[in-house]
mmCIF file of C-alpha atoms in Angstrom:
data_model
loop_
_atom_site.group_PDB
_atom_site.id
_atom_site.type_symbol
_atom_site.label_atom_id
_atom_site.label_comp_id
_atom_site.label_asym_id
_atom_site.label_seq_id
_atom_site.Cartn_x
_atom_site.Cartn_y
_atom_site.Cartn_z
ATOM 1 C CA UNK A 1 151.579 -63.718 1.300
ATOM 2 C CA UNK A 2 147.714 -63.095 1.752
ATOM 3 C CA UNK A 3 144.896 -61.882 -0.406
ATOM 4 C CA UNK A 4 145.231 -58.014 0.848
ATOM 5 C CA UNK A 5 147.932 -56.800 -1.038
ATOM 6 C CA UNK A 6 147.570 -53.075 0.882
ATOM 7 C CA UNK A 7 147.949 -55.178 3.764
ATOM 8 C CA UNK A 8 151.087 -57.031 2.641
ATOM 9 C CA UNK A 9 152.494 -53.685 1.276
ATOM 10 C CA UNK A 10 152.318 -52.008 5.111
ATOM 11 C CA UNK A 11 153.936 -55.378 6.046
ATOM 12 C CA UNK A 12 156.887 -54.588 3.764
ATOM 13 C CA UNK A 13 157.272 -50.835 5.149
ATOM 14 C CA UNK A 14 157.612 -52.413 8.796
ATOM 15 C CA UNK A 15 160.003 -54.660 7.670
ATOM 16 C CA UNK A 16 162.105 -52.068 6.002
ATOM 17 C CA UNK A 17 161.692 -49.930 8.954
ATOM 18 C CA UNK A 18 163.782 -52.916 10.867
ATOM 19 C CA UNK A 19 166.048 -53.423 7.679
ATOM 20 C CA UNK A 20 164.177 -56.978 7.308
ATOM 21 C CA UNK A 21 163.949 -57.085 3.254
ATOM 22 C CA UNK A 22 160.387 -58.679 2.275
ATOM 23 C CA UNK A 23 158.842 -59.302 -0.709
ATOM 24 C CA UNK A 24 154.944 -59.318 -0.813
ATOM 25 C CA UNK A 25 152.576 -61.517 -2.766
ATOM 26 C CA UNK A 26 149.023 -61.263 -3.399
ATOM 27 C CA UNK A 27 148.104 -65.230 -2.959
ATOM 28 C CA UNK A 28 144.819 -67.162 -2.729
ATOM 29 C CA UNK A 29 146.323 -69.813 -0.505
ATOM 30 C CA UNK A 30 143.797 -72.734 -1.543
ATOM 31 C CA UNK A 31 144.872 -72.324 -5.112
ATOM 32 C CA UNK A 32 147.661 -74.780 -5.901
ATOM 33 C CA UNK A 33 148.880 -72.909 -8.994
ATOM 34 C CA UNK A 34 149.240 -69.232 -7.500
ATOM 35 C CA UNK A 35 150.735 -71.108 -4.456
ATOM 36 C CA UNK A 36 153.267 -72.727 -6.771
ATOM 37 C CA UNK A 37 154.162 -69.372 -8.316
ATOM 38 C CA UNK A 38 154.360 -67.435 -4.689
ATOM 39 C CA UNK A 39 157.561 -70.492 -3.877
ATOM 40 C CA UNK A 40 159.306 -69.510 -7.480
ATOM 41 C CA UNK A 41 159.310 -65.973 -6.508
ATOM 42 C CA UNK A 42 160.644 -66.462 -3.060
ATOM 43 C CA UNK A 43 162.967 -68.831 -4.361
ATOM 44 C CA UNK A 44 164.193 -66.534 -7.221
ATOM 45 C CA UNK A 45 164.145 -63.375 -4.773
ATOM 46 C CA UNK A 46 165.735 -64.762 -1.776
ATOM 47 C CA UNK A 47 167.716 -67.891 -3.136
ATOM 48 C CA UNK A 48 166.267 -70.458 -0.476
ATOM 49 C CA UNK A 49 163.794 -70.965 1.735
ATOM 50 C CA UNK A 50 164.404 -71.862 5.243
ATOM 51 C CA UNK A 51 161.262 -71.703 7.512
ATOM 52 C CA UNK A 52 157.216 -71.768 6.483
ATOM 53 C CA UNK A 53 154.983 -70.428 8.533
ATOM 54 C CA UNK A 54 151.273 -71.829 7.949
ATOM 55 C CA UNK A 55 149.427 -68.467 9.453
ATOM 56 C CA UNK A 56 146.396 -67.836 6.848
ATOM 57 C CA UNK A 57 142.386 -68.523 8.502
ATOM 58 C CA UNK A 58 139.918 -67.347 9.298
ATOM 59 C CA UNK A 59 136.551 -68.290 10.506
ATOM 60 C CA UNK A 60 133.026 -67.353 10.062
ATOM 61 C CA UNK A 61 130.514 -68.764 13.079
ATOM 62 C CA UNK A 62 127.087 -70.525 12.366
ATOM 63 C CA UNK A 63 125.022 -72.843 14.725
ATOM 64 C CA UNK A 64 125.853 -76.127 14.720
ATOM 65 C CA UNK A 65 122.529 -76.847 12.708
ATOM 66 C CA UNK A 66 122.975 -74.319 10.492
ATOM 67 C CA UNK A 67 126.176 -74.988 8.965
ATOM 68 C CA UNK A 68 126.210 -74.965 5.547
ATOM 69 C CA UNK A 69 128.658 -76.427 2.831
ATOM 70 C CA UNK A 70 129.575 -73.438 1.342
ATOM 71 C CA UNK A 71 130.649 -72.434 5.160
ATOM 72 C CA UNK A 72 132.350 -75.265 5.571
ATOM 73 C CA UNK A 73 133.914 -75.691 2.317
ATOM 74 C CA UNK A 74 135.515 -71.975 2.313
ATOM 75 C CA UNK A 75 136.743 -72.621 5.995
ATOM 76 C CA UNK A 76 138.833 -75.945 5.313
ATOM 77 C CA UNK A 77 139.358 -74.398 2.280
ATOM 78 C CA UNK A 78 141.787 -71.545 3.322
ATOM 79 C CA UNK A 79 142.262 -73.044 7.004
ATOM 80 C CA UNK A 80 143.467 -77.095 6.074
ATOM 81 C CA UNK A 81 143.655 -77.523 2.063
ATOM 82 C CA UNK A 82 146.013 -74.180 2.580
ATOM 83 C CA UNK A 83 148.308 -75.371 4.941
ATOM 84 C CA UNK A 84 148.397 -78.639 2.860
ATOM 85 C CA UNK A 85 148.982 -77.006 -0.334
ATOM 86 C CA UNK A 86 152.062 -74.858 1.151
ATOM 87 C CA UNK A 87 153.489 -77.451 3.037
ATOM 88 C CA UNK A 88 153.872 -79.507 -0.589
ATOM 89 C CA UNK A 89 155.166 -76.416 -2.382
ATOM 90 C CA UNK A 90 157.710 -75.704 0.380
ATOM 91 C CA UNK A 91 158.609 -79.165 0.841
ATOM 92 C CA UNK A 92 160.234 -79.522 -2.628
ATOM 93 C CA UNK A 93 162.716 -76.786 -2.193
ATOM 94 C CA UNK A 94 163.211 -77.898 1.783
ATOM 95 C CA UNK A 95 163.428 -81.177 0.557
ATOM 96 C CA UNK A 96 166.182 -80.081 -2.047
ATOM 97 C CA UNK A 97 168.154 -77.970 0.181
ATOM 98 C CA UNK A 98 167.567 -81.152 3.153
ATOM 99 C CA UNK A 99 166.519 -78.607 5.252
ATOM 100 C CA UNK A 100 163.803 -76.486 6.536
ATOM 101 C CA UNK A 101 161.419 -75.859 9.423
ATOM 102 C CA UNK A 102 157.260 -75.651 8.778
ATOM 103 C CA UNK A 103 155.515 -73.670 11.564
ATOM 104 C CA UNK A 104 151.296 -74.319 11.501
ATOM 105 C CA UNK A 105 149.095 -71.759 13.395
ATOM 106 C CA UNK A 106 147.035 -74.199 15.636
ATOM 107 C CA UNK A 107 143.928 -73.344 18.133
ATOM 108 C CA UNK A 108 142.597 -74.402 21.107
ATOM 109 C CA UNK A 109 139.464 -75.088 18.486
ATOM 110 C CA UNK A 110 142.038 -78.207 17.447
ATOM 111 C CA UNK A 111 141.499 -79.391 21.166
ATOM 112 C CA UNK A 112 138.277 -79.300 21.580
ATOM 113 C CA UNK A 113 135.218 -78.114 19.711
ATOM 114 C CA UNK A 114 132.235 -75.226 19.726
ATOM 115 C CA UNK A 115 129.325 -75.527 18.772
ATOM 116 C CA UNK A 116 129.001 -72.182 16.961
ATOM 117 C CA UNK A 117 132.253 -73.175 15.307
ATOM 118 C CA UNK A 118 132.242 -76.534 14.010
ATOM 119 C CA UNK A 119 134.036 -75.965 10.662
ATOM 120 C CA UNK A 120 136.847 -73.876 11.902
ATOM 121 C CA UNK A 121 137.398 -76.483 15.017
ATOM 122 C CA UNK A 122 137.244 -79.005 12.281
ATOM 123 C CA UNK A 123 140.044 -77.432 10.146
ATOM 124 C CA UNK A 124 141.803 -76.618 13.202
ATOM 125 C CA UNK A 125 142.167 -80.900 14.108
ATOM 126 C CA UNK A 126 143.289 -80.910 10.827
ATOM 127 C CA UNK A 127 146.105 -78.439 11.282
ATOM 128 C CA UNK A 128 147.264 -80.748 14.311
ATOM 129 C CA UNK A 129 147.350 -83.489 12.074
ATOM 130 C CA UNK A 130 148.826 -82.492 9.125
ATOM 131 C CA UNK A 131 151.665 -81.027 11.770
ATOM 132 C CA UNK A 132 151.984 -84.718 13.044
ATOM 133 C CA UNK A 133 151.802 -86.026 8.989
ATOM 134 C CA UNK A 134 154.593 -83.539 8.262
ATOM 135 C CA UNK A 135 156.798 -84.218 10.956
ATOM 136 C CA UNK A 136 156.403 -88.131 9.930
ATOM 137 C CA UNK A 137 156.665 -87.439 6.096
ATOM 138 C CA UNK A 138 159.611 -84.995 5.645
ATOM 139 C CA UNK A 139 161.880 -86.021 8.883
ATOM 140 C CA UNK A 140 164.153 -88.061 6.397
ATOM 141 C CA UNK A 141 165.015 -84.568 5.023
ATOM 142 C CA UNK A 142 166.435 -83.106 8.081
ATOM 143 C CA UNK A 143 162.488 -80.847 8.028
ATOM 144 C CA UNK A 144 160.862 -80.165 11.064
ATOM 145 C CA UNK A 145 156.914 -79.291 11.302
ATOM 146 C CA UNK A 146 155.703 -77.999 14.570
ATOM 147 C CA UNK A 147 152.565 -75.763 15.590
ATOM 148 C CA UNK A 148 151.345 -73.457 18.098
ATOM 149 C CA UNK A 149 147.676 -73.270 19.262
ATOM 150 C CA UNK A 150 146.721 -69.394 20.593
ATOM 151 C CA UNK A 151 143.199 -69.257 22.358
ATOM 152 C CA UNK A 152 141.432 -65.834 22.534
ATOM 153 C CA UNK A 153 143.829 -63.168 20.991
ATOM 154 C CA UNK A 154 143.214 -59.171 20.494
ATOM 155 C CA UNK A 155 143.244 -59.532 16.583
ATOM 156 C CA UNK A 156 140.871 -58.328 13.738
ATOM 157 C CA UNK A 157 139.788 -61.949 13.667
ATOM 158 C CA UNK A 158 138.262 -62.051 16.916
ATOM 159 C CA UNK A 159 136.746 -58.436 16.569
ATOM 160 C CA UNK A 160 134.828 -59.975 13.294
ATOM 161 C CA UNK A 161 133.738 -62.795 15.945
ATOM 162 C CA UNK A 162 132.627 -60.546 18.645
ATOM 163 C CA UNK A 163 130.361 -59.100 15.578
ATOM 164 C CA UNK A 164 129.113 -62.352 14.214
ATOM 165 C CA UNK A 165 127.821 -63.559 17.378
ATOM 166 C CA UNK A 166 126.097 -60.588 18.233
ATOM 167 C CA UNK A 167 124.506 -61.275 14.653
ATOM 168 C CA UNK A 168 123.718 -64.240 15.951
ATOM 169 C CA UNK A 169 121.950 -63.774 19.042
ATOM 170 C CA UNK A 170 124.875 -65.243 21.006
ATOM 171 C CA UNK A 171 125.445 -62.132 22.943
ATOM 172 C CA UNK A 172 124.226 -58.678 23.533
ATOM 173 C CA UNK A 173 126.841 -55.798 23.358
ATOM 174 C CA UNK A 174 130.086 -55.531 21.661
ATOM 175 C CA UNK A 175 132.667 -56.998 23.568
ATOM 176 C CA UNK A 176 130.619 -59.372 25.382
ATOM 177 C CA UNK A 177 131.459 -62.807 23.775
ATOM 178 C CA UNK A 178 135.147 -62.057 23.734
ATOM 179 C CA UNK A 179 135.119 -61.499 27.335
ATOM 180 C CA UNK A 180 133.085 -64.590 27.785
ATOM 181 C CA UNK A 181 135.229 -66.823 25.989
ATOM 182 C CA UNK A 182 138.176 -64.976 27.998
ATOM 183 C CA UNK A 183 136.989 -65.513 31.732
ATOM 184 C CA UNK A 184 138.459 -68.630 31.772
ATOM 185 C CA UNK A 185 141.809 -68.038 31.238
ATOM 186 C CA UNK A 186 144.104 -68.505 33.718
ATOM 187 C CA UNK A 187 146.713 -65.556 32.834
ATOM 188 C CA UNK A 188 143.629 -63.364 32.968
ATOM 189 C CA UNK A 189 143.379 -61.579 29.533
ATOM 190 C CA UNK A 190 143.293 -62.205 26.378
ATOM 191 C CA UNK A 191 146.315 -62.497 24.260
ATOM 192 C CA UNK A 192 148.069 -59.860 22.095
ATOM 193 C CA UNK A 193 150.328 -60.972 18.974
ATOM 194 C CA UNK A 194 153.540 -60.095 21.286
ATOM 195 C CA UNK A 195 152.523 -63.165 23.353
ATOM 196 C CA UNK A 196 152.735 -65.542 20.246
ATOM 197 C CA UNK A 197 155.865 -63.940 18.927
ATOM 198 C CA UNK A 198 158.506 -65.595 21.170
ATOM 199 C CA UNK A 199 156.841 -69.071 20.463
ATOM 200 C CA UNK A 200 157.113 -68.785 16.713
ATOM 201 C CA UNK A 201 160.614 -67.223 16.916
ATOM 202 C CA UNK A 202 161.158 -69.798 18.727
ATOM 203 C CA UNK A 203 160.080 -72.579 16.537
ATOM 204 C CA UNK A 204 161.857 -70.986 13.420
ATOM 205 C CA UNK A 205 164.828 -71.329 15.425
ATOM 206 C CA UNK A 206 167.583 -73.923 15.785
ATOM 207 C CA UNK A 207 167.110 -74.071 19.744
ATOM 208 C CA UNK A 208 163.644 -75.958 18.397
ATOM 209 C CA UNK A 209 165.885 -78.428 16.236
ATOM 210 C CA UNK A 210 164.892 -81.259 17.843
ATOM 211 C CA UNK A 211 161.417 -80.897 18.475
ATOM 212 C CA UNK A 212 158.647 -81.969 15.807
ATOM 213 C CA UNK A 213 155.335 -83.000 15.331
ATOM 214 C CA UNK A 214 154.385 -81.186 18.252
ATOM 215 C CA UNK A 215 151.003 -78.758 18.735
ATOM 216 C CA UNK A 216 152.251 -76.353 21.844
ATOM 217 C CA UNK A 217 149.513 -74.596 23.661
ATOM 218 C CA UNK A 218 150.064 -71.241 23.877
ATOM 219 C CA UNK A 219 146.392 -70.238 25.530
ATOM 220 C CA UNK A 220 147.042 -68.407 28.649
ATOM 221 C CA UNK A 221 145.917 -71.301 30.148
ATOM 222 C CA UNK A 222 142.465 -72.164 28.519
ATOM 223 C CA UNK A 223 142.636 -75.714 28.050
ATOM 224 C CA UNK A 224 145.250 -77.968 30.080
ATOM 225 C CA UNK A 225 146.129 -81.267 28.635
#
């Protein structure tokens, strides 16, 4: 599910390449009604639904004093309202079936926050609490709700940042910010989606059955806690 349905329709080609069946849905993920409708399809299509995975965000930098509601309205829009709004949806047919697993993506921006990205670090604490909520809320029903919090990782999201803070005067040449934010980790590069992959396998997985409520840092070794 996500707004790009050309996007979503390459998704489905991979997953038929692997004999994974999928079924794509064009979704604004803030929008309780077209969530509602993307659950009945799954539901209908695939007869249950065993694991969520909370992935949508994105982010869009200003300074700190600069912020403006509109920013920070679409940010916590798609980033904590989202996750909020499929977590209900989900939880009525995991709550039905009394089981289910609910995977959040995290950040480090959830640990601790940037200046240039206030509303995205803000959505991002969110996420961690609305894991911990979750977890609390739905563990009656045999549902877990873990998340995962990536740092810097080799994504279009992170290209669009690189960009944005050159707009901003934050650095000088492309490239330069995402290297910045990268010296500091301890594994020495940034991360590519294989790196997350194991950890939300992992998480949809019964060998994470008796974890929940837990925000795993998976950063390279950006922030230690």
């Amino acid at each position: 599910a996500g707004r790009r349905q050309d996007a979503l329709d390459e998704t489905v080609k991979l997953g038929a390449s692997y004999q994974v069946p999928a079924l794509a849905v064009s979704t604004d993920l803030a929008d309780p009604k077209a969530v509602s409708a993307l659950f009945a399809k799954t539901k209908e299509r695939f007869g249950r639904l065993d694991v969520l995975f909370n992935n949508a965000g994105f982010n869009k930098p200003m300074h700190l004093m600069e912020v403006t509601e509109d920013n920070w309205n679409a940010i916590m829009n798609v980033n904590g309202l989202g996750v909020l709004i499929c977590t209900q949806e989900a939880g009525k047919y995991m709550i039905a079936q009394k089981s289910g697993k609910i995977i959040n993506t995290a950040s480090i921006a959830g640990r601790q926050g940037y200046p240039a990205f206030a509303p995205y670090c803000a959505s991002k604490f969110a996420v961690n609490a609305l894991t911990q909520a979750t977890a609390r809320g739905l563990a009656e029903h045999n549902i877990t709700c873990n998340s995962f919090a990536p740092g810097v990782v080799d994504t279009p999201l992170w290209i669009d940042l690189d960009k944005d803070l050159m707009e901003m005067g934050m650095s000088e040449r492309p490239g330069q910010a995402t290297e910045e934010f990268s010296a500091g980790i301890l594994r020495g590069r940034a991360a590519t989606p294989e790196d997350l992959q194991g950890m939300a396998l992992f998480l949809a997985s019964k060998d994470s059955d008796y974890m929940t409520g837990q925000t795993i840092m998976i950063d390279g070794g950006m922030v230690l806690i």
